[in-house]
PDB file of C-alpha atoms and ligand atoms in Angstrom:
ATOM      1  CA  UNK A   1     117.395 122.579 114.668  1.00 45.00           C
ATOM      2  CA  UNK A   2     114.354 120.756 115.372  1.00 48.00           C
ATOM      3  CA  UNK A   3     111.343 122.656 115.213  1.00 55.00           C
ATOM      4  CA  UNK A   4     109.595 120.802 117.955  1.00 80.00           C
ATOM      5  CA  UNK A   5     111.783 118.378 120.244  1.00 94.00           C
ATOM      6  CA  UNK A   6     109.665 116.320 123.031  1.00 97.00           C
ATOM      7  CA  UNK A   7     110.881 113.817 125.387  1.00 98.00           C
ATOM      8  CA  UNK A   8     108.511 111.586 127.297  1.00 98.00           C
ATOM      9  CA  UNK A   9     109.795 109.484 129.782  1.00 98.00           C
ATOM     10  CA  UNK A  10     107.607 106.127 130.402  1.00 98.00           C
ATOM     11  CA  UNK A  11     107.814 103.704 133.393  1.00 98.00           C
ATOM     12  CA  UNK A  12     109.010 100.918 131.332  1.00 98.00           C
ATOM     13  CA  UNK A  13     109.680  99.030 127.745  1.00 98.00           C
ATOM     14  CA  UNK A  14     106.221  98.085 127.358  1.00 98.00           C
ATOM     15  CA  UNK A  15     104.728 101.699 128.149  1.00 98.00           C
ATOM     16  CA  UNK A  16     107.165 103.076 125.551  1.00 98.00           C
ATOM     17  CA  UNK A  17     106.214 100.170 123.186  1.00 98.00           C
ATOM     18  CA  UNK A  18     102.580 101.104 123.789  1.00 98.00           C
ATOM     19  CA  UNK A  19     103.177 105.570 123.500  1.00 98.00           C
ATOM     20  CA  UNK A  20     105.840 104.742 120.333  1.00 98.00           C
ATOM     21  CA  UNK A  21     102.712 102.922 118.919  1.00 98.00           C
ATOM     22  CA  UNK A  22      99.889 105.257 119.460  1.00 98.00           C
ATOM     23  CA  UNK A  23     101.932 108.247 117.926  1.00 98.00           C
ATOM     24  CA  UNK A  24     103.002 105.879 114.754  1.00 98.00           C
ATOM     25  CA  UNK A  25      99.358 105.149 114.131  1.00 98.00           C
ATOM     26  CA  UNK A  26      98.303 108.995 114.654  1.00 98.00           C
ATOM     27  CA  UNK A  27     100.636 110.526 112.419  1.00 98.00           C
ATOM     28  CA  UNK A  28     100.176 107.592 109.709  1.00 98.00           C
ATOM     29  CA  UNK A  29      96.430 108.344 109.764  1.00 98.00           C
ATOM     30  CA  UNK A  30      96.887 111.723 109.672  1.00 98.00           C
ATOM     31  CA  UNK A  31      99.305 111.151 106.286  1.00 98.00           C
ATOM     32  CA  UNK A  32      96.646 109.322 104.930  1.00 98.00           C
ATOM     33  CA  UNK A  33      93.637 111.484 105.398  1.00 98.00           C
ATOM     34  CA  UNK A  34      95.973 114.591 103.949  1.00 97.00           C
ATOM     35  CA  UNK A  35      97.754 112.717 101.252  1.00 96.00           C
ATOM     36  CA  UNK A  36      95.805 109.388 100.454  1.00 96.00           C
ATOM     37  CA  UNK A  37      99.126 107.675 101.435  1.00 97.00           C
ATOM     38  CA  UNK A  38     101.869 107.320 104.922  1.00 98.00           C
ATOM     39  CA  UNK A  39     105.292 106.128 104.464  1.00 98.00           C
ATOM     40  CA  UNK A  40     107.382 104.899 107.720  1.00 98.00           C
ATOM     41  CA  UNK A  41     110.558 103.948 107.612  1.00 99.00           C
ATOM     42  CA  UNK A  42     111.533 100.981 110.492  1.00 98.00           C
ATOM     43  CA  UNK A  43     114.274 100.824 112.181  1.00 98.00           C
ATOM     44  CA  UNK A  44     116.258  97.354 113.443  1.00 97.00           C
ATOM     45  CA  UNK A  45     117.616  96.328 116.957  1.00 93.00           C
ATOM     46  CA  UNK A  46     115.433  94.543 119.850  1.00 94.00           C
ATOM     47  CA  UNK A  47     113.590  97.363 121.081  1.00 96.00           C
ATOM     48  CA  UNK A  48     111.372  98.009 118.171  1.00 98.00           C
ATOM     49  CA  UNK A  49     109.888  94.082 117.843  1.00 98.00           C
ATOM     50  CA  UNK A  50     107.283  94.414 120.383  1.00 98.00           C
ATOM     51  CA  UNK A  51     105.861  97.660 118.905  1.00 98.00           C
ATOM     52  CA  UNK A  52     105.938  95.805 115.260  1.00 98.00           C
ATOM     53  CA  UNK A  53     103.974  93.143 116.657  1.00 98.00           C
ATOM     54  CA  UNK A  54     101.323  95.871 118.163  1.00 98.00           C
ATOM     55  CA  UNK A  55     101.255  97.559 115.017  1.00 98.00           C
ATOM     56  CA  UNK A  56     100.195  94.232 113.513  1.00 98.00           C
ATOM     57  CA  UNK A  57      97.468  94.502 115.661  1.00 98.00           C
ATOM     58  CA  UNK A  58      95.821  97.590 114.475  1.00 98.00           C
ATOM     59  CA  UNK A  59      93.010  98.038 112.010  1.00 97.00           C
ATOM     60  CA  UNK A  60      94.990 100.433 109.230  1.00 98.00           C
ATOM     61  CA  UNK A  61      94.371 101.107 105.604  1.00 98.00           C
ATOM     62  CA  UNK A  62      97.497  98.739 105.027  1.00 98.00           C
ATOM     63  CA  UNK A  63      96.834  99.302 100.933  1.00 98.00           C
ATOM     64  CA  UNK A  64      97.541 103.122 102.074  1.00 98.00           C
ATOM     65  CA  UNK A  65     101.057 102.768 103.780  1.00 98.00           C
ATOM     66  CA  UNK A  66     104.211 102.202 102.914  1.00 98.00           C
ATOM     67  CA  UNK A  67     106.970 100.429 104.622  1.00 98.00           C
ATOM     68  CA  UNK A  68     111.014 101.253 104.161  1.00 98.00           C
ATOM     69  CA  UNK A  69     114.108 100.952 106.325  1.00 98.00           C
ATOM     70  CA  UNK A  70     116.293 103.181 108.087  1.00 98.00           C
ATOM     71  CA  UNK A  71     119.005 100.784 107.717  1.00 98.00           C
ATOM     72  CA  UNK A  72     119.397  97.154 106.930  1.00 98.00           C
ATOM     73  CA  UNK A  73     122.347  94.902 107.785  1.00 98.00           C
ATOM     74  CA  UNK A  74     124.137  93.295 104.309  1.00 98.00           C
ATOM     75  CA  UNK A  75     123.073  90.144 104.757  1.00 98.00           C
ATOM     76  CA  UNK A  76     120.032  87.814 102.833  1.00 98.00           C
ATOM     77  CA  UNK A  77     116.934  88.723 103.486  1.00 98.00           C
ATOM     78  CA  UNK A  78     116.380  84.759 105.464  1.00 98.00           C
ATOM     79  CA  UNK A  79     119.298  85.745 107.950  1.00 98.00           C
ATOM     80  CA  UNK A  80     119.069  85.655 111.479  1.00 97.00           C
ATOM     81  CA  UNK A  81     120.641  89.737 111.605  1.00 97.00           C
ATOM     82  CA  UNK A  82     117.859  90.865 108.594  1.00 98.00           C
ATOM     83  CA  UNK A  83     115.871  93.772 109.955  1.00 98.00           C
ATOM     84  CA  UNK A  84     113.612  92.851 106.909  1.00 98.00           C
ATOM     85  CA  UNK A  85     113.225  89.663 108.731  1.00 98.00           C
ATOM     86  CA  UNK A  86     112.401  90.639 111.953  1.00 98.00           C
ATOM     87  CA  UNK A  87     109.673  93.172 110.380  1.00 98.00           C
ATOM     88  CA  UNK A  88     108.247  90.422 108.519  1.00 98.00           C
ATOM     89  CA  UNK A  89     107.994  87.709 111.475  1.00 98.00           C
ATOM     90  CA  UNK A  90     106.911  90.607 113.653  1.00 98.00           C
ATOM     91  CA  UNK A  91     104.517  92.073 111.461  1.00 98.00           C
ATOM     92  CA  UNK A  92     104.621  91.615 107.687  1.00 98.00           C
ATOM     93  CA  UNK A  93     103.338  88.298 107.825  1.00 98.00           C
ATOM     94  CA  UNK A  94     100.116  89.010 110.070  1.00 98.00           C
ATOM     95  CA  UNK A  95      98.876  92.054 107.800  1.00 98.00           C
ATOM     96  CA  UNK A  96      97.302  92.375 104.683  1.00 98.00           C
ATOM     97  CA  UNK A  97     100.006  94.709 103.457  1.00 98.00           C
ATOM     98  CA  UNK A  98     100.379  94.509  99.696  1.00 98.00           C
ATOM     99  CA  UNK A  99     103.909  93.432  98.237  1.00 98.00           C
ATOM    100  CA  UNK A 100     104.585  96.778  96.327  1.00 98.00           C
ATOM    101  CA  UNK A 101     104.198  98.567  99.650  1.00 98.00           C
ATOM    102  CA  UNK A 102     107.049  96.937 101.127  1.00 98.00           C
ATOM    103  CA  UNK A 103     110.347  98.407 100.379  1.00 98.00           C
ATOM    104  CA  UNK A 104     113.422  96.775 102.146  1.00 98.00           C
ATOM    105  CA  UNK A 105     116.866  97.415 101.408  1.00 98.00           C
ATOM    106  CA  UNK A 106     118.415  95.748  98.464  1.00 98.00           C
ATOM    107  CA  UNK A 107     121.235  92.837  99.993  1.00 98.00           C
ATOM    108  CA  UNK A 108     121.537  90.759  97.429  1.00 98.00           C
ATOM    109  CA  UNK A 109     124.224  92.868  95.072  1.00 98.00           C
ATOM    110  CA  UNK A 110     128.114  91.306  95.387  1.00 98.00           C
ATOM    111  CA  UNK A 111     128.727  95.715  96.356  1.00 98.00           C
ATOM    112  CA  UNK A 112     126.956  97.129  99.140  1.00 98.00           C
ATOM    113  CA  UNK A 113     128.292 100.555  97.287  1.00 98.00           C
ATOM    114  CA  UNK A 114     125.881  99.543  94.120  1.00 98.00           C
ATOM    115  CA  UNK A 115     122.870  98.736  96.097  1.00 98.00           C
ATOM    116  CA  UNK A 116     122.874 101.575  97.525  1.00 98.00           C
ATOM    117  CA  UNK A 117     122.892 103.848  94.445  1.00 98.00           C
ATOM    118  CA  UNK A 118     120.217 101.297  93.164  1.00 98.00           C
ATOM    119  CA  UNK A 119     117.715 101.749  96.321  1.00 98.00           C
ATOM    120  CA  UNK A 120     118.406 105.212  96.082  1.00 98.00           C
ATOM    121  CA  UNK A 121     117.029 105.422  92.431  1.00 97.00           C
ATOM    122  CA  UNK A 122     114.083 103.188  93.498  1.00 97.00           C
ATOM    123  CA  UNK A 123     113.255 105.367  96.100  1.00 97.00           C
ATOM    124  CA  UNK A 124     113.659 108.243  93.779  1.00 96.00           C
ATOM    125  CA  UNK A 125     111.039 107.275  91.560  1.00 95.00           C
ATOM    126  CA  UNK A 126     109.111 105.784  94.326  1.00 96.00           C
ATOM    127  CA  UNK A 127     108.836 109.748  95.900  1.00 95.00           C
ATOM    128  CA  UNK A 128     108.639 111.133  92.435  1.00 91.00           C
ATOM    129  CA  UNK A 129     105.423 108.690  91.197  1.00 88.00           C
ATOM    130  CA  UNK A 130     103.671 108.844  94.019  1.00 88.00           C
ATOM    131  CA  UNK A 131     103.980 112.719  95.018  1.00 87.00           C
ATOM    132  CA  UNK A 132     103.906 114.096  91.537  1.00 81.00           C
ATOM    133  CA  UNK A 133     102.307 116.964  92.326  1.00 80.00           C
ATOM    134  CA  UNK A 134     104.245 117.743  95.606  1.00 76.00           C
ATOM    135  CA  UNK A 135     106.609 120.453  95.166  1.00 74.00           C
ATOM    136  CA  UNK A 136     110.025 119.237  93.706  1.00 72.00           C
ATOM    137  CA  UNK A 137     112.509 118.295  96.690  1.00 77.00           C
ATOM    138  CA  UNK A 138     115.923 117.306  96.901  1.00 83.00           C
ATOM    139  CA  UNK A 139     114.697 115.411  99.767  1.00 92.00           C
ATOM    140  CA  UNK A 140     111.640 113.069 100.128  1.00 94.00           C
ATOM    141  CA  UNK A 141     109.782 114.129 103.395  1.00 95.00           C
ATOM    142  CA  UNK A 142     108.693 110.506 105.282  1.00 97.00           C
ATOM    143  CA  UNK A 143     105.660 110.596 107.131  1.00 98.00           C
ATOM    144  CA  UNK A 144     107.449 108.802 110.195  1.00 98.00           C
ATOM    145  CA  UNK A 145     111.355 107.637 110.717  1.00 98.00           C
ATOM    146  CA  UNK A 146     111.507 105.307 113.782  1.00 99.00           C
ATOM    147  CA  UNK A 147     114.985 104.919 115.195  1.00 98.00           C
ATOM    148  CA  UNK A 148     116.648 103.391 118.006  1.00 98.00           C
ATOM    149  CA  UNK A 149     120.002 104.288 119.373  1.00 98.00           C
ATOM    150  CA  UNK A 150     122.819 102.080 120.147  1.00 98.00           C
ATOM    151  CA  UNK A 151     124.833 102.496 123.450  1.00 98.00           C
ATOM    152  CA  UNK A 152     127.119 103.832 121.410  1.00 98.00           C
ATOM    153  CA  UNK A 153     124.793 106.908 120.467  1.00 98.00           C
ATOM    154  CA  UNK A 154     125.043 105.344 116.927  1.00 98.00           C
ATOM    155  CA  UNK A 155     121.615 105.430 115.090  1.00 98.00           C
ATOM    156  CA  UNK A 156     120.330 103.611 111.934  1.00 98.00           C
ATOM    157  CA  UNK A 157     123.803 102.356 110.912  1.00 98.00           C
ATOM    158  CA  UNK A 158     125.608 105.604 111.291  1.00 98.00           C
ATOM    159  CA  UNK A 159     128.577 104.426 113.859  1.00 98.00           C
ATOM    160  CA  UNK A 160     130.730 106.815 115.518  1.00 98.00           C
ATOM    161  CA  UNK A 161     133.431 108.275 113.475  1.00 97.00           C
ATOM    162  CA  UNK A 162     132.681 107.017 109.993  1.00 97.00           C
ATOM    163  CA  UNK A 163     132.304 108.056 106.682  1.00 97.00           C
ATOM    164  CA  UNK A 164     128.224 107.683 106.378  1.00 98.00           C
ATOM    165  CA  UNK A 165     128.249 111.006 108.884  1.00 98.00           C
ATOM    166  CA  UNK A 166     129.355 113.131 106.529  1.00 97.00           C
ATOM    167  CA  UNK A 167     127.831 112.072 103.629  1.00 98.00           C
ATOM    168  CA  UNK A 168     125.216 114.588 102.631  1.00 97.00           C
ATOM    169  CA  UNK A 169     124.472 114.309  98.969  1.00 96.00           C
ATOM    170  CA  UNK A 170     122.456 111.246  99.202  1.00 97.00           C
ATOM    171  CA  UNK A 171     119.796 109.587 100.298  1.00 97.00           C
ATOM    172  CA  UNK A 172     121.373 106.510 100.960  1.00 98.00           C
ATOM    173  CA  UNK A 173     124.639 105.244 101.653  1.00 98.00           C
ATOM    174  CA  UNK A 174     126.829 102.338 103.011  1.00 98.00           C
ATOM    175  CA  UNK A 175     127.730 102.682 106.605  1.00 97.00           C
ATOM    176  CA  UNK A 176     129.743  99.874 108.488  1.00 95.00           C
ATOM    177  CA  UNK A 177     130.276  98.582 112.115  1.00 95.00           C
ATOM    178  CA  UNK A 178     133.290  96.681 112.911  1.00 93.00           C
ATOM    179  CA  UNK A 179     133.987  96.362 109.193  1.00 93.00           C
ATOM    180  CA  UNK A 180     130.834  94.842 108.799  1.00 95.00           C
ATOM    181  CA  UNK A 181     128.932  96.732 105.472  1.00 97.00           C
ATOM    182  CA  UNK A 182     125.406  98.202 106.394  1.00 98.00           C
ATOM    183  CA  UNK A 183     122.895 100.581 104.056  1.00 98.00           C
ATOM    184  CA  UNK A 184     122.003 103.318 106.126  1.00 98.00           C
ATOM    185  CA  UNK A 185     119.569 106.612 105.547  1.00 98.00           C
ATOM    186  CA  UNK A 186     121.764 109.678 105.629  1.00 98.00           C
ATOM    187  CA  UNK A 187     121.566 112.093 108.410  1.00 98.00           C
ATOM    188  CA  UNK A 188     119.855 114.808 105.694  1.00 97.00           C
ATOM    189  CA  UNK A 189     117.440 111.877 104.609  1.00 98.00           C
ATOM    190  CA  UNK A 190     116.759 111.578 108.319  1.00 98.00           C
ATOM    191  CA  UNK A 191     116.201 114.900 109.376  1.00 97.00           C
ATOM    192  CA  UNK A 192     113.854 115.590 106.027  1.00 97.00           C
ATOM    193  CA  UNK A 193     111.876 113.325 107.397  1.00 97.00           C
ATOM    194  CA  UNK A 194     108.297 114.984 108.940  1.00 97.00           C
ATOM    195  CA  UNK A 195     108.519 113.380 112.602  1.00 98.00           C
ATOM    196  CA  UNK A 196     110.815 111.158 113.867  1.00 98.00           C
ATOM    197  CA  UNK A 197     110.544 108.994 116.829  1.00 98.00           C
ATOM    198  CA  UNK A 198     113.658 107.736 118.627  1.00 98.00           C
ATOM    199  CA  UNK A 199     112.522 104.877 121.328  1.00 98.00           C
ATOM    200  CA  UNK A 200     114.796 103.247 123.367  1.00 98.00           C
ATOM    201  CA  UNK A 201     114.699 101.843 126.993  1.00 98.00           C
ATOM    202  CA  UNK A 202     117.163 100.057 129.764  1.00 98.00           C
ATOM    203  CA  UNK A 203     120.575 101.750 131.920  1.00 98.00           C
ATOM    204  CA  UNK A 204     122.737 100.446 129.124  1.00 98.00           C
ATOM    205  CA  UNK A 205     121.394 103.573 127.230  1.00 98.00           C
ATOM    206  CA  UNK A 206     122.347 106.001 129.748  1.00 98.00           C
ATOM    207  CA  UNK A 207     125.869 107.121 129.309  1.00 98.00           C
ATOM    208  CA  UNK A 208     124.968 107.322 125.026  1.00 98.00           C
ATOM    209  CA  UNK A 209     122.382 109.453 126.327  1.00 98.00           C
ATOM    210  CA  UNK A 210     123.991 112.000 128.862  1.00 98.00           C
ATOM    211  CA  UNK A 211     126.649 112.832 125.648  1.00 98.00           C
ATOM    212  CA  UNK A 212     123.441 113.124 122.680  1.00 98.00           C
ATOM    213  CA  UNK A 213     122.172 115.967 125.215  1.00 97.00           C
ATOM    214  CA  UNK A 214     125.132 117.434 126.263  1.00 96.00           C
ATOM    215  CA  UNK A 215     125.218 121.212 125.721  1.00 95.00           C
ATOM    216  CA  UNK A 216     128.479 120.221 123.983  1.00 96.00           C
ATOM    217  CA  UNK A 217     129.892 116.975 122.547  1.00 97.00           C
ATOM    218  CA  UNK A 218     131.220 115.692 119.663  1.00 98.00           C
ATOM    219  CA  UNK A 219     128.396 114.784 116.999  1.00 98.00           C
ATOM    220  CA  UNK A 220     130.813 112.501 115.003  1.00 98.00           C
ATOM    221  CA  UNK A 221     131.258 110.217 117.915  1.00 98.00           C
ATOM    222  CA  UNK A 222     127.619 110.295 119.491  1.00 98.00           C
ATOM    223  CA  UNK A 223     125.804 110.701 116.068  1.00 98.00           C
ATOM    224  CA  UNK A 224     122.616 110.278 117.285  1.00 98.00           C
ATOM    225  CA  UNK A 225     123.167 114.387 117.798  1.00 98.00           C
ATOM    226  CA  UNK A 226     123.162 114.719 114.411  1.00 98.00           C
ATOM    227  CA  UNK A 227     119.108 114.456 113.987  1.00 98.00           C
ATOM    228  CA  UNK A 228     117.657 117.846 114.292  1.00 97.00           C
ATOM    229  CA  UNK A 229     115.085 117.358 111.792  1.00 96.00           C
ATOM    230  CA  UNK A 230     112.974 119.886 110.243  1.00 89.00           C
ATOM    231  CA  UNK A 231     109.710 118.202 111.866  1.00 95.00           C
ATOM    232  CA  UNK A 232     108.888 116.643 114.646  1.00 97.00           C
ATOM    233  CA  UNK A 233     111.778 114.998 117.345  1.00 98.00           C
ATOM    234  CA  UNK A 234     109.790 112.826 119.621  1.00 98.00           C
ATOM    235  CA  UNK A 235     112.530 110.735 122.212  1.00 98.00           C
ATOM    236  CA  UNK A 236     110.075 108.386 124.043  1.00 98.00           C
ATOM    237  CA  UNK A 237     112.029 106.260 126.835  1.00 98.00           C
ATOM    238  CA  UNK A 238     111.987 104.712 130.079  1.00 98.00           C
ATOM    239  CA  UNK A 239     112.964 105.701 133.663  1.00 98.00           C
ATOM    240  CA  UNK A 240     116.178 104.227 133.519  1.00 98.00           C
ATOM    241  CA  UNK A 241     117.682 105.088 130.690  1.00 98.00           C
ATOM    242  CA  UNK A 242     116.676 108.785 131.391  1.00 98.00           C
ATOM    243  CA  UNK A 243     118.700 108.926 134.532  1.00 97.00           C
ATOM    244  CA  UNK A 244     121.208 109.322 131.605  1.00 97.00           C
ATOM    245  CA  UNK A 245     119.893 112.717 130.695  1.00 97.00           C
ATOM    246  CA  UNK A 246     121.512 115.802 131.961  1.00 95.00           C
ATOM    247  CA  UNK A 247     120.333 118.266 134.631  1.00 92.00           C
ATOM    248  CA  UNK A 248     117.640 120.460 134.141  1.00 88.00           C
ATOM    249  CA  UNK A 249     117.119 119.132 129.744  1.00 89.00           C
ATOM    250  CA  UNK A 250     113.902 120.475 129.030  1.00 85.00           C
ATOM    251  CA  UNK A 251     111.455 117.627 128.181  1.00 85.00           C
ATOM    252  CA  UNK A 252     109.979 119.751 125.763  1.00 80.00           C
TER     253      UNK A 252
HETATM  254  C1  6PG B   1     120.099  98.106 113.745  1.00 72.92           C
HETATM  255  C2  6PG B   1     119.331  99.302 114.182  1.00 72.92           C
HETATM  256  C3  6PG B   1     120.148 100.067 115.175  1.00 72.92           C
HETATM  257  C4  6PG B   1     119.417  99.951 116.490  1.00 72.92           C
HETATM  258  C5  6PG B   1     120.288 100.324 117.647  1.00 72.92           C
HETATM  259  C6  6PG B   1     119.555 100.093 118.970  1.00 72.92           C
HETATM  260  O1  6PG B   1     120.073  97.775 112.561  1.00 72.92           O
HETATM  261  O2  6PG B   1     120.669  97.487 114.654  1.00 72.92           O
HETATM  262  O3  6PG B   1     118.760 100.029 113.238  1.00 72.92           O
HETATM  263  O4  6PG B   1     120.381 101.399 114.857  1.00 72.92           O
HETATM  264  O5  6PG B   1     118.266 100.782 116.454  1.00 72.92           O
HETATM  265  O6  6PG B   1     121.456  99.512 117.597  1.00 72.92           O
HETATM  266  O7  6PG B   1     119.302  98.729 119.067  1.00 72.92           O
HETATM  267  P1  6PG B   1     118.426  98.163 120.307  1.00 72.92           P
HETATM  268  O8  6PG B   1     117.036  98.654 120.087  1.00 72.92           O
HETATM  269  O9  6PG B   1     118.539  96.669 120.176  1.00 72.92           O
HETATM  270  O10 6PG B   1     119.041  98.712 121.566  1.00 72.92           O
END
């Protein structure tokens, strides 16, 4: 369970844009000034553009952090459904963020099984190089995971009732919506992670909502129930898709 669960409920989209931002940049500052480096890992939908394109707005040590991908649609890179796209319109492209520190998902393989084994091993060494002297872990702690949740309660690309929920050996693996292939964290690579930040906004959220805080519900078929990390849980939204939330859930 979560060692520290918070839910802040914001007027609108562009006051959870603006809160989602401010505690991205705080906890990738404070990564920096206690380990010299912050990893985030992005997540893909609507929601998140506007707060890529304030990020790209911030004065940040851009040499010292490290983007990666909670999930990534298998698709080229130049697609219209690329998350890497979006990120790099949004804010890739209007920060000095050197190449190496940019680590999307691997699309290109004919198998979406093979790419994820081999983004797995690159993230492996990635975690092993850079945090040699960290204590050995079976999983690498992120500084921040942003997600978003679908109105399905899916997050990342773990859908309701498949196979990527109960996959808990790896780091990585391929999920899929409507037969459509899609690398996805795991939910163990999601709740290593040290905070993550779900932020979402509009009705269309509500009923997905009501069932992810529902003293009881199934957490194969509203998965987003299934991240109880170890650090932080921050769930910033707006007014109206909080009417979804059930009686008398403690905000924090
Ligand atoms: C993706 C996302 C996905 C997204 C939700 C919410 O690749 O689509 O990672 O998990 O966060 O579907 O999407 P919206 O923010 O557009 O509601």
């Amino acid at each position: 369970m979560s060692t520290a669960r918070t839910i802040e409920i914001l007027p609108d989209l562009a006051e959870v844009v603006t809160r989602s931002r401010d505690l991205i940049v705080e906890r990738l500052q404070q990564a920096i000034a206690e380990r010299g480096i912050a990893t985030i890992a992005l997540s893909g939908g609507s929601t998140p553009k506007p707060l890529y394109e304030q990020l790209a707005t911030e004065s940040l040590p851009w040499e010292q952090i490290h983007l990666f991908w909670g999930d990534e649609r298998y698709v080229p890179y130049d697609h219209p459904d690329s998350n890497y796209r979006m990120v790099k319109q949004a804010w890739i492209d209007r920060v000095p963020l050197p190449s190496e520190n940019i680590h999307p998902m691997p699309t290109q393989l004919a198998d979406p099984v093979d790419a994820a084994i081999q983004h797995e091993a690159d993230l492996r060494i990635f975690f092993k190089t850079r945090f040699a002297n960290a204590k050995p872990a079976e999983w690498p702690a992120l500084d921040v995971i942003l997600l978003g949740m679908g109105d399905d309660a899916h997050t990342a690309s773990l859908f309701p009732g498949t196979t990527a929920l109960q996959v808990h050996d790896r780091w990585i693996t391929v999920g899929e919506k409507s037969g459509q292939p899609r690398l996805t964290f795991t939910v163990p690579m999601i709740n290593a992670a040290r905070s993550v930040i779900f932020m979402l906004a509009g009705a269309n959220k509500q009923a997905a909502l009501q069932q992810v805080f529902a003293a009881q519900a199934d957490d194969l078929m509203y998965p987003s129930r299934l991240i109880q990390p170890q650090g932080e849980l921050w769930w910033v939204m707006d007014q109206a898709a909080a009417v979804g939330l059930p009686e008398g859930i403690s905000l924090t």
